[in-house]
Every structure is written in C-alpha cells, then in structure tokens.
C-alpha cells in the first residue's frame, strides 16, 4: 500500500481523480449511467420498452451475490481463491471491506469492517482490489440478458436500484412463467460472467425483496399472494426496510403487553405479528404520521410502491417520480489544500460537475449551498485512514441569486462562491486548537461523533490547510422552461400555482391567465383520457369538473371521485384530479384567498386517502 502513496499525493485535491477511483462515487452515479444506457437501448430496440403497464401484479427482485467479490473471483487469475475466504477492499490496514464471499462471512467477516479488524477473526483472509470497469461490464450483461430473454407474452418494467440490484414488475398473474424467466436469466448470467445472482418473487416490492433474503445465495424463492399472511406473521419486524434499532426502541413500550420476557432478548424476536397488534394511531403517535402509516401497512404485507422504468422519463413521471430540488457534488477524500489557489481549484472542479448535471437535465437553480469540512481542532492532523477526512466540523453557507442561473452562468456562480469563501479562508490562526474548540463550543470528547455542524454565523475564519472536504449544491432547482424574463417563480405543475393564486387581481393578468389555463385545460384533458394508465374515472367526469365553477357541488363531486381513486390506490389518477383542482381554482373568478383555501382543502383531503404523499409538482 505504501507504494501507492506517492501517486495519491500527485492527485491531491483532484475531483476528477477522486471520482475515477472512488467506489462510492462509482456506485452513486450508476443509476444515471443505467438511465442513459436504457434510453439508448430503447431507441435501438423499441420492443424492449413495453410502455406503461396497465397493472403491476408480480415483482421480481434480482440481486447479485457478493457482487464486487464475485467479479474479482470470476477472473481466471483468481480461480484458486474461490473456495477460500476473500474480500474486496482498496488496500490493507484501515481500508473498508466493500464485499466478501460467503466463505469469509462464515468467519464473521462483514462489509464495512476494516481489513485489519477482519483479519483478527479470519487470519487467512485474502484481499483483492476493485475492478470497476469489469463490474460495469457484468452489470450491463445482466441488463441485456433481462431484455433479450423476456417472453413475448410477458410485459415488464425494469428499474435499476443499484449496480448489482434490479427490480422488475410484470403485468401477469402467472408466477410459474415469471419463475421460469428468472431461472433462465440466472443461468444465462452465470454462463456468461461466472457470477451468480439470487432472485425473489412476490406480489409487491417489499415481499419480493424479502423473498430474495430466502433465495440467497444463488437461489430463487417466491412468495405467492396466498402465502403473504403466514409469511408476515413470522417475519422479524427488523427485516422490513427502515425498521432499525431506533424504530424498534420507540415501539417496544407499546409492544410489551404482547411480548413474553424472553421475546425481548434480540431485535429479531420482535415479529410483524407483534407489531400488527398495534393500531395505526399508536404507530403514528410513536413514529410520526407518515412513518406510522407506512409501517402499519408494511407489517401486514401491503406495499403500494411501483416500479419506475429506468431510461423512460415519461413512465417515471406517470408513476410519481419527482424532479430533483437540489443537485450537488462532494469530495471528502485526499482534500489537503496548502493554498487558497488549491481551494479555488477544488471549487471550480466541483462546480463544473454540478453545472454538467444541470445541463444534462435542462435545469436552472435559484441559489447554491457550499459546505466546508474543517478538521476538528481536537483531532490529530494525521487521520487514521490515509488521506481520509477524519473527524470534522461542518460549515454550511447558503448563497441566493437575484435571478435563476443556468449551467452557462458558471463564472457568475464561481464568483459568488469566491465572494463568500474568500472572507473566511486564512493561511494560519494564532489561537490554539483548544481555544478554537471553545470558540465553536465543541465537546472535548472527540469520540462522540464524526461530524459536528456549527453555525457559520459564529465563525470568522477557516484555516486553509485544515479543510478536509467540500460540497457544492445547486438549490431551488427547476426545469429551465419554467422561468422567463430572469424573474424568480415558484415551482408548480405546468404553471406556478402560487403565481396563479396571487397575481390575478389585475384584469389584464386575469385575461392572460384565462388564456393560458384554457390552453392547459385542453392539453390536460387530452393527457387524462380513459386510456391513460391508472385512471379509474372516465373522461366525461373530468370534463364535467373542468367545465364546472368552483362551488359546493364541484367540491362534492371532486371528493367523491377522489374517494373512488383512493380506494384503488391509484396515484396517477389522484395526481390528475389534483391538477384539475389546481387549474379550476387558479382560473376561478372568486377571491384569491378563498380559492387558495379550497385548493389546500382538496389537496389535504387527497393526501389523507393515500398511503404515501401524492407527488404532483
């Protein structure tokens, strides 16, 4: 490992080098790469895109087994290691283990351990390096096999969760056909790559993922609708995604009447059966309104999440995916600036990445958020992990623009950042580290955390050589076509609802708004035809609402339709109803304040009918 250090020193403060060699960056950017790849494939092979499914009834979760390790062991040079304990890490000593084979796991080795800690329990552990290009090749091979082997009678939607994980939704009720298809995919992938994959099949996203746990390693397992009740009764509550130690700790006082003393020895002793004893109100009081309702449904095996097809923006929009509100880029490894020029170099590279992301999505932003990590004054300058961040103090600096900026406003954004940071950056500080800690009100116990966030208003300087990381984030992100004349607008659907409610007092504005609304109403009705996926109301009902004044009758009819949609948990139709309400309230002749109240009431009514919040912006 020592032989690599001079090379790392040569690449200090380089965002490009950091991203090229960072496993976490590679994983984090993979969904974007997969989106672009699928989009290209759908253009070349239109038959691979099956359009919006009329329903999603069977879900298959495909998860590679010990992915990074399997890719490394698939090489001919490593054949002799396949029956030995093996892990993958960037180096020795304090490097994190990202993946280990099942032989190593039998010794207690786990992902996230330091290599030296793992070797205390498994002295003969073999450490292999990453081969990220080959990992990308294996993932692409899996995707191609998924599309090429899909039977003509099955329509599917594929969503890439991560580089080694895919969720597929089918519109079929034939579990046998889906099972045969998944078996074919698993076999073909192993032949092509010498890597194995496990598959879980179920009636919803959660149950498919739970089935995968039973399928690992290198197997296939299905949970059919008739099995759901029995499976959930004996399933440990901690197996549900998001049900961690803190969640269980909050529920334990409520669960004690239903538990024997011996049932509380371990988290896995708390079953979904026990949590089902609690009412929705009890769960909401303990966990919050949204989380409580979420776990109330999940512990009963109910999950309304759908697969949003990777590479298909229209499908993602129809299935409720929201546009990002912020876009950022971070660097927190090998950050060791020795001069202010080094800081500006890091800023420029990070901002270039952010602007590149904005350009890709045709976004603009209303501001920036700059985050600096400074070495904790009571923490040594030499970090435990070579060139790592160590324990830091975090400073967040918001920057607002007078008007939205696009990616081609790079130099202006760069100047804004320099204007803020140049006032804080200093070459050295006369105060001691102990005095600095007291100034920031930091705990003397540096073992109590990793990042301490301190208000920037309490800081007058930051030593350049103590900077250990930086993040630049574009905030208030929206599509470029939603701004005009360089003026700020509120985000909304098709038009700014805030503008519609607050700027219709003048007559010429009313006329303009009515013309725009009329045009949008026509477009909206075309888009909301009965053939649209998920719509449970007819076009005639929508037309009646669009042509009706906003009064008690309108509200009553709207709520009746919303109730019908809510019973079928149809998010697409509910969003359509909310858009109708927005358009009618925005163009109504009545007082602006009254229309705002009506619209707010209808949205609240709709949100209360659905298991999860309706994303309609």
Coordinates of C-alpha atoms in Angstrom, one line a residue:
X1 CA 0.0 0.0 0.0
X2 CA 2.9 2.3 0.7
X3 CA 4.0 2.2 -2.9
X4 CA 0.7 3.8 -3.9
X5 CA 1.0 6.9 -1.7
X6 CA 3.3 9.0 -4.0
X7 CA 0.7 8.5 -6.8
X8 CA -2.1 9.7 -4.4
X9 CA 0.0 12.7 -3.4
X10 CA 0.3 13.7 -7.0
X11 CA -3.5 13.6 -7.3
X12 CA -4.3 15.7 -4.1
X13 CA -7.3 18.0 -4.3
X14 CA -8.4 16.5 -7.7
X15 CA -12.1 15.9 -8.0
X16 CA -11.6 14.1 -11.3
X17 CA -9.1 11.6 -9.8
X18 CA -11.4 11.2 -6.7
X19 CA -14.3 10.3 -8.9
X20 CA -12.4 8.0 -11.1
X21 CA -11.1 5.9 -8.2
X22 CA -13.9 6.2 -5.7
X23 CA -16.1 3.1 -5.3
X24 CA -18.8 5.0 -3.6
X25 CA -18.9 7.6 -6.4
X26 CA -19.0 4.8 -9.0
X27 CA -22.0 3.2 -7.2
X28 CA -23.7 6.6 -6.7
X29 CA -23.5 7.5 -10.3
X30 CA -24.5 4.1 -11.6
X31 CA -28.3 4.8 -11.8
X32 CA -27.6 7.8 -14.0
X33 CA -25.4 5.7 -16.3
X34 CA -28.0 3.0 -16.4
X35 CA -30.7 5.5 -17.3
X36 CA -28.7 6.7 -20.3
X37 CA -27.9 3.2 -21.3
X38 CA -31.5 2.0 -21.2
X39 CA -32.6 5.2 -23.1
X40 CA -30.1 4.3 -25.8
X41 CA -31.2 0.7 -25.9
X42 CA -34.9 1.6 -26.1
X43 CA -34.1 3.7 -29.2
X44 CA -32.2 0.9 -30.8
X45 CA -34.7 -1.8 -29.7
X46 CA -38.2 -0.3 -29.3
X47 CA -39.7 -3.7 -28.4
X48 CA -37.7 -3.7 -25.2
X49 CA -39.8 -0.8 -23.8
X50 CA -43.2 -2.3 -23.1
X51 CA -44.8 1.0 -22.3
X52 CA -46.8 1.8 -19.2
X53 CA -48.1 -1.4 -17.7
X54 CA -51.9 -1.5 -17.1
X55 CA -51.1 -3.1 -13.7
X56 CA -48.1 -4.3 -11.8
X57 CA -49.0 -7.7 -10.2
X58 CA -45.8 -9.7 -9.9
X59 CA -42.4 -8.3 -8.9
X60 CA -39.0 -10.0 -9.3
X61 CA -36.0 -8.7 -7.3
X62 CA -32.7 -9.7 -8.8
X63 CA -29.7 -9.2 -6.5
X64 CA -26.1 -10.2 -7.4
X65 CA -24.3 -12.3 -4.8
X66 CA -21.3 -10.6 -3.1
X67 CA -21.0 -8.5 -6.3
X68 CA -17.6 -6.9 -6.2
X69 CA -16.1 -10.1 -4.7
X70 CA -17.8 -12.3 -7.3
X71 CA -16.5 -10.2 -10.2
X72 CA -12.9 -10.4 -8.8
X73 CA -13.2 -14.2 -8.3
X74 CA -14.6 -14.7 -11.8
X75 CA -11.2 -13.9 -13.2
X76 CA -9.0 -16.8 -14.3
X77 CA -6.1 -15.5 -12.2
X78 CA -8.2 -15.8 -9.1
X79 CA -9.7 -19.3 -9.7
X80 CA -7.6 -20.8 -6.9
X81 CA -9.2 -18.5 -4.3
X82 CA -12.8 -19.4 -5.0
X83 CA -13.1 -21.8 -2.0
X84 CA -11.1 -19.6 0.3
X85 CA -12.2 -16.5 2.4
X86 CA -11.9 -13.5 0.1
X87 CA -12.8 -9.8 0.4
X88 CA -12.5 -6.8 -1.8
X89 CA -11.0 -3.5 -0.5
X90 CA -9.0 -0.6 -1.7
X91 CA -5.9 -1.6 0.4
X92 CA -4.8 -3.1 3.6
X93 CA -5.0 -2.0 7.2
X94 CA -7.7 0.6 7.7
X95 CA -9.3 0.2 4.3
X96 CA -13.1 -0.6 4.3
X97 CA -14.2 -4.0 3.1
X98 CA -16.9 -3.4 0.5
X99 CA -17.7 -7.1 -0.3
X100 CA -16.7 -10.6 0.9
X101 CA -17.6 -14.0 -0.3
X102 CA -19.7 -16.4 1.7
X103 CA -16.7 -18.4 2.9
X104 CA -15.4 -15.2 4.6
X105 CA -18.8 -14.5 6.0
X106 CA -18.8 -17.8 7.8
X107 CA -15.9 -16.5 9.8
X108 CA -17.9 -13.4 10.8
X109 CA -16.3 -11.0 8.2
X110 CA -18.8 -8.4 7.0
X111 CA -18.9 -5.5 4.6
X112 CA -17.9 -2.2 6.3
X113 CA -15.2 -3.8 8.5
X114 CA -11.6 -2.6 8.4
X115 CA -9.3 -5.1 6.8
X116 CA -7.1 -5.4 9.9
X117 CA -10.2 -6.0 12.1
X118 CA -11.4 -8.7 9.8
X119 CA -8.0 -10.4 9.9
X120 CA -8.3 -10.8 13.6
X121 CA -11.2 -13.1 13.2
X122 CA -10.1 -14.6 9.8
X123 CA -6.3 -14.6 9.7
X124 CA -6.2 -16.3 6.2
X125 CA -8.4 -13.7 4.6
X126 CA -7.3 -12.8 1.0
X127 CA -7.8 -9.2 -0.1
X128 CA -8.4 -8.4 -3.7
X129 CA -8.7 -5.0 -5.3
X130 CA -11.6 -3.4 -7.3
X131 CA -12.1 -3.9 -11.0
X132 CA -14.8 -1.2 -11.6
X133 CA -14.7 -1.4 -15.4
X134 CA -15.4 -5.2 -15.2
X135 CA -18.1 -4.6 -12.7
X136 CA -19.8 -2.3 -15.2
X137 CA -19.5 -4.9 -17.9
X138 CA -21.1 -7.6 -15.8
X139 CA -24.0 -5.3 -14.8
X140 CA -24.6 -4.4 -18.5
X141 CA -24.5 -8.1 -19.4
X142 CA -27.3 -8.7 -16.8
X143 CA -29.5 -5.9 -18.2
X144 CA -29.1 -7.2 -21.8
X145 CA -30.0 -10.7 -20.7
X146 CA -33.1 -9.4 -18.9
X147 CA -34.4 -7.8 -22.1
X148 CA -33.3 -10.5 -24.5
X149 CA -34.8 -13.4 -22.6
X150 CA -38.2 -11.8 -21.8
X151 CA -41.0 -14.0 -23.3
X152 CA -43.3 -12.3 -25.7
X153 CA -46.4 -13.0 -23.5
X154 CA -44.9 -11.1 -20.6
X155 CA -44.8 -7.3 -20.4
X156 CA -42.4 -5.9 -17.9
X157 CA -40.9 -2.7 -16.4
X158 CA -37.3 -2.7 -15.2
X159 CA -35.9 -0.4 -12.6
X160 CA -32.2 -0.4 -11.7
X161 CA -31.9 0.1 -8.0
X162 CA -28.1 -0.1 -7.9
X163 CA -25.2 -1.6 -9.9
X164 CA -26.0 -5.1 -8.5
X165 CA -29.7 -4.9 -7.9
X166 CA -32.7 -4.7 -10.2
X167 CA -36.5 -4.8 -9.6
X168 CA -38.8 -6.0 -12.4
X169 CA -42.6 -5.6 -12.5
X170 CA -44.8 -7.8 -14.6
X171 CA -48.5 -7.3 -15.6
X172 CA -49.1 -11.1 -15.5
X173 CA -50.6 -13.4 -12.8
X174 CA -48.6 -16.4 -13.9
X175 CA -46.0 -17.0 -11.2
X176 CA -44.7 -20.1 -13.0
X177 CA -43.9 -18.1 -16.1
X178 CA -42.1 -15.4 -14.2
X179 CA -40.2 -18.1 -12.2
X180 CA -39.1 -19.8 -15.4
X181 CA -38.0 -16.5 -16.9
X182 CA -36.0 -15.6 -13.8
X183 CA -34.3 -19.0 -13.8
X184 CA -33.3 -18.5 -17.4
X185 CA -31.8 -15.1 -16.6
X186 CA -29.8 -16.5 -13.6
X187 CA -28.5 -19.4 -15.7
X188 CA -27.5 -17.3 -18.7
X189 CA -25.7 -14.7 -16.5
X190 CA -23.7 -17.4 -14.7
X191 CA -22.6 -18.9 -18.1
X192 CA -21.7 -15.5 -19.5
X193 CA -19.9 -14.0 -16.4
X194 CA -19.2 -16.8 -13.9
X195 CA -21.1 -14.6 -11.4
X196 CA -24.3 -15.7 -9.6
X197 CA -27.5 -13.8 -8.8
X198 CA -30.4 -14.5 -6.4
X199 CA -34.0 -13.8 -7.2
X200 CA -37.0 -13.1 -5.0
X201 CA -40.5 -13.1 -6.5
X202 CA -43.6 -11.6 -4.7
X203 CA -46.8 -9.7 -5.2
X204 CA -45.2 -6.3 -4.2
X205 CA -41.8 -4.7 -3.9
X206 CA -41.3 -5.4 -0.2
X207 CA -42.2 -9.0 -0.4
X208 CA -40.0 -9.6 -3.5
X209 CA -37.1 -8.2 -1.5
X210 CA -37.9 -10.4 1.5
X211 CA -38.1 -13.4 -0.8
X212 CA -34.6 -12.6 -2.1
X213 CA -33.3 -13.0 1.5
X214 CA -34.6 -16.5 1.5
X215 CA -33.1 -17.1 -2.0
X216 CA -29.5 -16.1 -1.2
X217 CA -27.0 -17.2 -2.1
X218 CA -27.5 -18.2 -5.7
X219 CA -31.1 -19.3 -5.5
X220 CA -34.7 -18.4 -6.3
X221 CA -37.7 -18.1 -4.0
X222 CA -41.3 -16.9 -4.5
X223 CA -43.9 -15.6 -2.1
X224 CA -47.3 -16.0 -3.6
X225 CA -50.4 -14.0 -2.6
X226 CA -51.9 -16.9 -0.6
X227 CA -48.7 -17.1 1.4
X228 CA -48.5 -13.5 2.5
X229 CA -50.4 -13.7 5.7
X230 CA -48.4 -16.6 7.1
X231 CA -45.1 -15.1 6.0
X232 CA -45.8 -11.8 7.7
X233 CA -46.9 -13.3 10.9
X234 CA -43.5 -15.0 11.5
X235 CA -41.3 -12.4 9.8
X236 CA -39.0 -10.4 12.1
X237 CA -40.0 -6.8 12.0
X238 CA -36.4 -5.8 11.6
X239 CA -36.4 -7.5 8.1
X240 CA -38.6 -4.6 6.8
X241 CA -36.5 -1.9 5.3
X242 CA -36.3 1.1 7.6
X243 CA -37.2 -0.8 10.7
X244 CA -34.0 -0.4 12.6
X245 CA -33.0 -0.3 16.2
X246 CA -34.3 3.2 16.8
X247 CA -37.7 2.3 15.3
X248 CA -38.0 -0.8 17.4
X249 CA -36.9 1.1 20.5
X250 CA -39.8 3.5 20.1
X251 CA -42.3 0.7 19.7
X252 CA -41.0 -1.5 22.5
X253 CA -43.0 0.2 25.3
X254 CA -46.2 -0.3 23.2
X255 CA -45.3 -3.9 22.4
X256 CA -44.6 -5.1 26.0
X257 CA -48.2 -6.2 26.7
X258 CA -48.0 -8.6 23.7
X259 CA -44.5 -10.0 24.5
X260 CA -43.1 -12.5 26.9
X261 CA -40.0 -11.6 28.8
X262 CA -37.9 -13.9 26.6
X263 CA -39.2 -12.3 23.4
X264 CA -37.2 -9.1 24.0
X265 CA -33.7 -10.5 24.1
X266 CA -32.9 -9.6 20.5
X267 CA -34.4 -7.3 17.7
X268 CA -35.2 -10.4 15.6
X269 CA -37.5 -11.6 18.4
X270 CA -40.0 -8.8 17.6
X271 CA -42.1 -10.1 14.8
X272 CA -44.5 -8.4 12.4
X273 CA -47.2 -10.4 14.2
X274 CA -46.5 -8.4 17.3
X275 CA -46.5 -5.0 15.5
X276 CA -49.8 -6.0 13.9
X277 CA -51.3 -5.8 17.4
X278 CA -50.8 -2.0 17.4
X279 CA -53.4 0.3 15.9
X280 CA -52.5 2.8 13.2
X281 CA -53.0 5.6 15.6
X282 CA -50.5 4.1 18.1
X283 CA -47.9 3.7 15.4
X284 CA -48.4 7.2 14.2
X285 CA -48.0 8.6 17.7
X286 CA -44.8 6.7 18.2
X287 CA -43.2 7.1 14.8
X288 CA -44.9 10.1 13.2
X289 CA -47.9 10.3 10.9
X290 CA -46.2 9.2 7.6
X291 CA -43.8 6.5 9.1
X292 CA -46.6 5.2 11.3
X293 CA -49.0 4.6 8.5
X294 CA -46.2 3.2 6.4
X295 CA -45.2 0.5 8.9
X296 CA -48.9 -0.2 9.6
X297 CA -49.2 -1.3 6.0
X298 CA -45.8 -2.9 5.6
X299 CA -46.1 -5.2 8.6
X300 CA -49.2 -6.6 7.1
X301 CA -47.5 -7.2 3.7
X302 CA -49.1 -4.3 2.0
X303 CA -46.8 -2.2 -0.3
X304 CA -48.1 0.2 -2.9
X305 CA -44.7 1.2 -4.4
X306 CA -44.4 0.7 -8.1
X307 CA -41.5 0.1 -10.5
X308 CA -40.5 3.2 -12.4
X309 CA -38.9 2.2 -15.7
X310 CA -35.2 3.2 -15.9
X311 CA -34.5 5.1 -19.1
X312 CA -38.1 6.2 -19.7
X313 CA -38.8 9.7 -18.3
X314 CA -42.4 9.7 -19.3
X315 CA -43.0 6.4 -17.4
X316 CA -41.2 7.8 -14.4
X317 CA -43.3 10.9 -14.4
X318 CA -46.6 9.0 -14.7
X319 CA -45.5 6.7 -11.8
X320 CA -44.9 9.7 -9.5
X321 CA -41.1 10.4 -9.7
X322 CA -40.3 13.9 -8.6
X323 CA -37.8 16.2 -10.3
X324 CA -34.8 17.0 -8.0
X325 CA -34.9 20.1 -5.9
X326 CA -31.1 20.1 -5.5
X327 CA -28.1 18.9 -7.4
X328 CA -24.7 18.5 -5.8
X329 CA -21.2 17.1 -5.8
X330 CA -18.9 16.3 -2.9
X331 CA -15.3 15.5 -2.3
X332 CA -14.1 14.3 1.1
X333 CA -11.0 12.2 0.4
X334 CA -7.5 13.4 -0.4
X335 CA -8.5 17.0 0.3
X336 CA -5.4 18.7 1.6
X337 CA -5.2 22.3 0.3
X338 CA -2.0 24.2 1.0
X339 CA -3.0 27.5 -0.5
X340 CA -6.1 29.4 -1.5
X341 CA -5.5 28.5 -5.1
X342 CA -5.9 24.8 -4.2
X343 CA -9.3 25.7 -2.7
X344 CA -10.4 27.6 -5.8
X345 CA -9.3 24.6 -7.9
X346 CA -11.5 22.2 -5.9
X347 CA -14.4 24.7 -6.1
X348 CA -14.1 25.0 -9.8
X349 CA -14.0 21.2 -10.4
X350 CA -17.0 20.6 -8.1
X351 CA -19.0 23.4 -9.7
X352 CA -18.2 22.0 -13.2
X353 CA -19.7 18.7 -12.2
X354 CA -22.8 20.4 -10.7
X355 CA -23.3 22.5 -13.9
X356 CA -22.8 19.4 -16.0
X357 CA -25.6 17.7 -14.1
X358 CA -27.8 20.8 -14.6
X359 CA -27.1 20.9 -18.3
X360 CA -28.0 17.2 -18.6
X361 CA -31.4 17.7 -17.1
X362 CA -32.0 21.2 -18.5
X363 CA -32.2 22.6 -15.0
X364 CA -31.6 26.1 -13.5
X365 CA -31.2 27.0 -9.9
X366 CA -32.0 29.9 -7.6
X367 CA -29.0 29.5 -5.3
X368 CA -26.1 27.5 -4.1
X369 CA -25.2 25.8 -0.8
X370 CA -21.5 25.4 0.0
X371 CA -20.4 23.0 2.7
X372 CA -16.9 23.0 4.1
X373 CA -15.4 20.4 6.4
X374 CA -12.7 21.6 8.7
X375 CA -10.5 19.4 10.8
X376 CA -11.9 19.1 14.3
X377 CA -9.5 21.2 16.4
X378 CA -9.1 18.5 19.0
X379 CA -8.5 15.8 16.4
X380 CA -5.0 15.0 15.0
X381 CA -3.9 16.4 11.7
X382 CA -2.9 12.9 10.6
X383 CA -6.0 10.8 10.1
X384 CA -6.4 7.1 11.0
X385 CA -7.3 6.4 7.4
X386 CA -4.6 7.5 4.9
X387 CA -5.7 10.8 3.3
X388 CA -9.2 10.4 4.8
X389 CA -11.4 13.1 6.2
X390 CA -11.2 12.2 9.9
X391 CA -13.4 14.0 12.4
X392 CA -14.5 17.4 11.1
X393 CA -16.5 20.5 11.8
X394 CA -19.1 21.3 9.2
X395 CA -19.9 24.8 8.0
X396 CA -22.9 25.4 5.6
X397 CA -23.0 28.6 3.6
X398 CA -26.2 29.4 1.6
X399 CA -25.9 31.7 -1.5
X400 CA -29.0 33.2 -3.1
X401 CA -29.2 34.6 -6.6
X402 CA -31.2 37.6 -7.7
X403 CA -32.5 35.6 -10.6
X404 CA -32.2 31.9 -11.5
X405 CA -28.9 30.8 -13.1
X406 CA -28.3 28.1 -15.7
X407 CA -25.3 25.9 -16.4
X408 CA -23.8 28.5 -18.7
X409 CA -23.7 31.0 -15.8
X410 CA -20.7 29.1 -14.4
X411 CA -18.4 32.1 -14.0
X412 CA -21.0 34.1 -12.2
X413 CA -21.7 31.2 -9.8
X414 CA -18.0 30.7 -9.2
X415 CA -17.7 34.4 -8.4
X416 CA -20.5 34.2 -5.8
X417 CA -18.7 31.3 -4.1
X418 CA -15.4 33.1 -4.1
X419 CA -17.0 36.2 -2.6
X420 CA -18.3 34.1 0.3
X421 CA -15.3 31.9 1.0
X422 CA -12.5 34.5 0.5
X423 CA -13.7 36.3 3.6
X424 CA -13.3 33.2 5.7
X425 CA -10.1 31.5 4.4
X426 CA -6.9 32.3 6.2
X427 CA -3.4 30.7 6.0
X428 CA -3.0 30.2 9.7
X429 CA -4.6 31.0 13.1
X430 CA -2.9 32.4 16.2
X431 CA -5.3 30.7 18.6
X432 CA -4.6 27.2 19.8
X433 CA -6.7 24.2 18.9
X434 CA -8.1 24.2 22.4
X435 CA -9.2 27.8 22.1
X436 CA -10.7 27.1 18.7
X437 CA -12.7 24.2 20.2
X438 CA -14.0 26.5 23.0
X439 CA -14.9 29.2 20.4
X440 CA -17.0 26.7 18.5
X441 CA -18.5 25.2 21.6
X442 CA -17.2 21.7 20.7
X443 CA -17.2 18.7 23.0
X444 CA -13.8 17.7 24.3
X445 CA -14.8 14.1 23.7
X446 CA -13.9 13.6 20.1
X447 CA -15.3 10.0 20.2
X448 CA -18.8 11.3 20.5
X449 CA -19.3 11.9 16.8
X450 CA -17.8 12.2 13.3
X451 CA -19.2 15.4 12.0
X452 CA -20.1 18.5 14.2
X453 CA -22.2 21.1 12.5
X454 CA -21.5 24.7 13.6
X455 CA -23.5 27.8 12.6
X456 CA -21.4 29.8 10.1
X457 CA -22.6 33.0 11.9
X458 CA -20.3 32.0 14.8
X459 CA -17.2 31.6 12.6
X460 CA -14.8 34.3 11.4
X461 CA -12.1 32.2 9.8
X462 CA -11.2 28.8 8.5
X463 CA -7.6 27.7 8.1
X464 CA -6.9 26.6 4.6
X465 CA -4.7 23.6 5.5
X466 CA -7.4 22.3 7.8
X467 CA -10.0 22.0 5.1
X468 CA -10.9 18.3 4.7
X469 CA -13.8 18.2 2.4
X470 CA -16.2 20.3 0.3
X471 CA -19.7 20.0 -1.2
X472 CA -21.3 22.4 -3.7
X473 CA -25.1 22.0 -4.1
X474 CA -27.4 23.8 -6.5
X475 CA -30.6 24.6 -4.7
X476 CA -34.1 25.7 -5.8
X477 CA -33.6 23.5 -8.9
X478 CA -36.3 23.5 -11.6
X479 CA -36.6 23.0 -15.3
X480 CA -35.3 25.9 -17.4
X481 CA -38.6 26.3 -19.3
X482 CA -40.3 27.2 -16.0
X483 CA -38.5 30.5 -15.8
X484 CA -38.8 33.6 -18.0
X485 CA -37.6 37.2 -18.1
X486 CA -34.9 36.3 -15.5
X487 CA -37.5 36.6 -12.6
X488 CA -37.9 34.0 -9.9
X489 CA -41.0 31.8 -10.0
X490 CA -42.4 29.3 -7.5
X491 CA -42.3 25.7 -8.6
X492 CA -45.5 24.0 -9.6
X493 CA -47.3 22.0 -12.1
X494 CA -47.2 23.4 -15.7
X495 CA -47.8 26.9 -14.3
X496 CA -46.9 28.4 -10.9
X497 CA -49.8 27.8 -8.6
X498 CA -48.6 30.5 -6.2
X499 CA -48.5 33.0 -9.1
X500 CA -51.9 31.9 -10.3
X501 CA -53.4 32.5 -6.8
X502 CA -51.7 35.7 -6.0
X503 CA -51.3 37.6 -9.3
X504 CA -54.8 37.6 -10.9
X505 CA -56.0 40.8 -9.4
X506 CA -55.3 43.0 -12.4
X507 CA -57.7 42.5 -15.3
X508 CA -55.0 42.1 -18.0
X509 CA -53.4 39.4 -15.8
X510 CA -56.8 37.7 -15.5
X511 CA -57.2 37.6 -19.3
X512 CA -53.7 36.2 -19.8
X513 CA -54.2 33.6 -17.1
X514 CA -57.5 32.5 -18.5
X515 CA -56.0 32.1 -22.0
X516 CA -53.1 30.1 -20.6
X517 CA -55.4 28.0 -18.4
X518 CA -57.7 27.3 -21.4
X519 CA -54.8 26.0 -23.3
X520 CA -53.6 23.9 -20.4
X521 CA -57.1 22.5 -19.8
X522 CA -57.2 21.2 -23.3
X523 CA -53.8 19.6 -23.0
X524 CA -54.7 18.2 -19.6
X525 CA -57.9 16.6 -20.8
X526 CA -56.1 15.0 -23.8
X527 CA -53.5 13.6 -21.4
X528 CA -56.1 12.4 -18.9
X529 CA -58.1 10.2 -21.3
X530 CA -59.6 7.0 -20.0
X531 CA -56.9 5.0 -21.8
X532 CA -54.3 6.6 -19.6
X533 CA -52.8 4.0 -17.2
X534 CA -54.2 4.0 -13.8
X535 CA -57.2 6.3 -14.5
X536 CA -60.3 4.9 -12.8
X537 CA -62.6 7.8 -13.7
X538 CA -63.9 8.5 -17.2
X539 CA -63.2 11.4 -19.4
X540 CA -66.7 12.7 -19.0
X541 CA -66.3 13.0 -15.3
X542 CA -63.1 15.0 -15.8
X543 CA -64.8 17.2 -18.4
X544 CA -67.7 18.0 -16.1
X545 CA -65.2 19.1 -13.4
X546 CA -63.2 21.2 -15.8
X547 CA -66.3 23.0 -17.0
X548 CA -67.8 23.5 -13.6
X549 CA -67.4 26.6 -11.4
X550 CA -65.6 26.0 -8.1
X551 CA -68.6 25.8 -5.7
X552 CA -70.0 23.3 -3.2
X553 CA -71.2 21.0 -6.0
X554 CA -67.7 21.0 -7.6
X555 CA -66.1 20.2 -4.2
X556 CA -68.5 17.4 -3.5
X557 CA -68.1 15.8 -6.9
X558 CA -64.3 16.2 -6.7
X559 CA -64.2 14.5 -3.3
X560 CA -66.4 11.6 -4.5
X561 CA -64.1 10.9 -7.4
X562 CA -61.0 11.2 -5.1
X563 CA -62.6 8.7 -2.7
X564 CA -63.1 6.2 -5.6
X565 CA -59.5 6.8 -6.7
X566 CA -58.2 6.4 -3.1
X567 CA -59.9 3.1 -2.7
X568 CA -57.9 1.8 -5.6
X569 CA -54.7 3.5 -4.5
X570 CA -54.3 5.0 -8.0
X571 CA -51.6 7.7 -7.7
X572 CA -51.7 8.6 -11.4
X573 CA -55.4 9.3 -11.3
X574 CA -55.2 11.2 -8.0
X575 CA -52.5 13.5 -9.4
X576 CA -54.8 14.1 -12.4
X577 CA -57.6 15.2 -10.0
X578 CA -55.3 17.5 -8.1
X579 CA -54.2 19.1 -11.4
X580 CA -57.8 19.6 -12.3
X581 CA -58.5 21.3 -8.9
X582 CA -55.4 23.5 -9.4
X583 CA -56.4 24.6 -12.8
X584 CA -60.0 25.4 -11.8
X585 CA -59.1 27.2 -8.6
X586 CA -56.4 29.2 -10.4
X587 CA -58.8 30.5 -13.0
X588 CA -61.8 31.0 -10.8
X589 CA -63.4 34.4 -10.5
X590 CA -63.8 34.2 -6.7
X591 CA -61.5 35.8 -4.2
X592 CA -57.9 34.6 -4.4
X593 CA -57.7 33.8 -0.7
X594 CA -60.9 31.7 -0.8
X595 CA -59.7 29.7 -3.8
X596 CA -56.4 29.1 -2.1
X597 CA -58.3 27.7 0.9
X598 CA -60.4 25.4 -1.3
X599 CA -57.4 24.1 -3.2
X600 CA -55.5 23.4 0.1
X601 CA -58.5 21.6 1.5
X602 CA -58.8 19.4 -1.6
X603 CA -55.1 18.5 -1.6
X604 CA -55.2 17.7 2.1
X605 CA -58.3 15.5 1.5
X606 CA -56.5 13.7 -1.3
X607 CA -53.3 13.1 0.7
X608 CA -55.3 11.6 3.5
X609 CA -56.7 9.0 1.2
X610 CA -53.3 7.6 0.0
X611 CA -50.7 5.5 1.9
X612 CA -47.9 7.9 0.8
X613 CA -47.9 11.6 -0.1
X614 CA -49.0 12.4 -3.6
X615 CA -46.2 14.0 -5.6
X616 CA -47.9 16.3 -8.0
X617 CA -45.4 19.1 -8.5

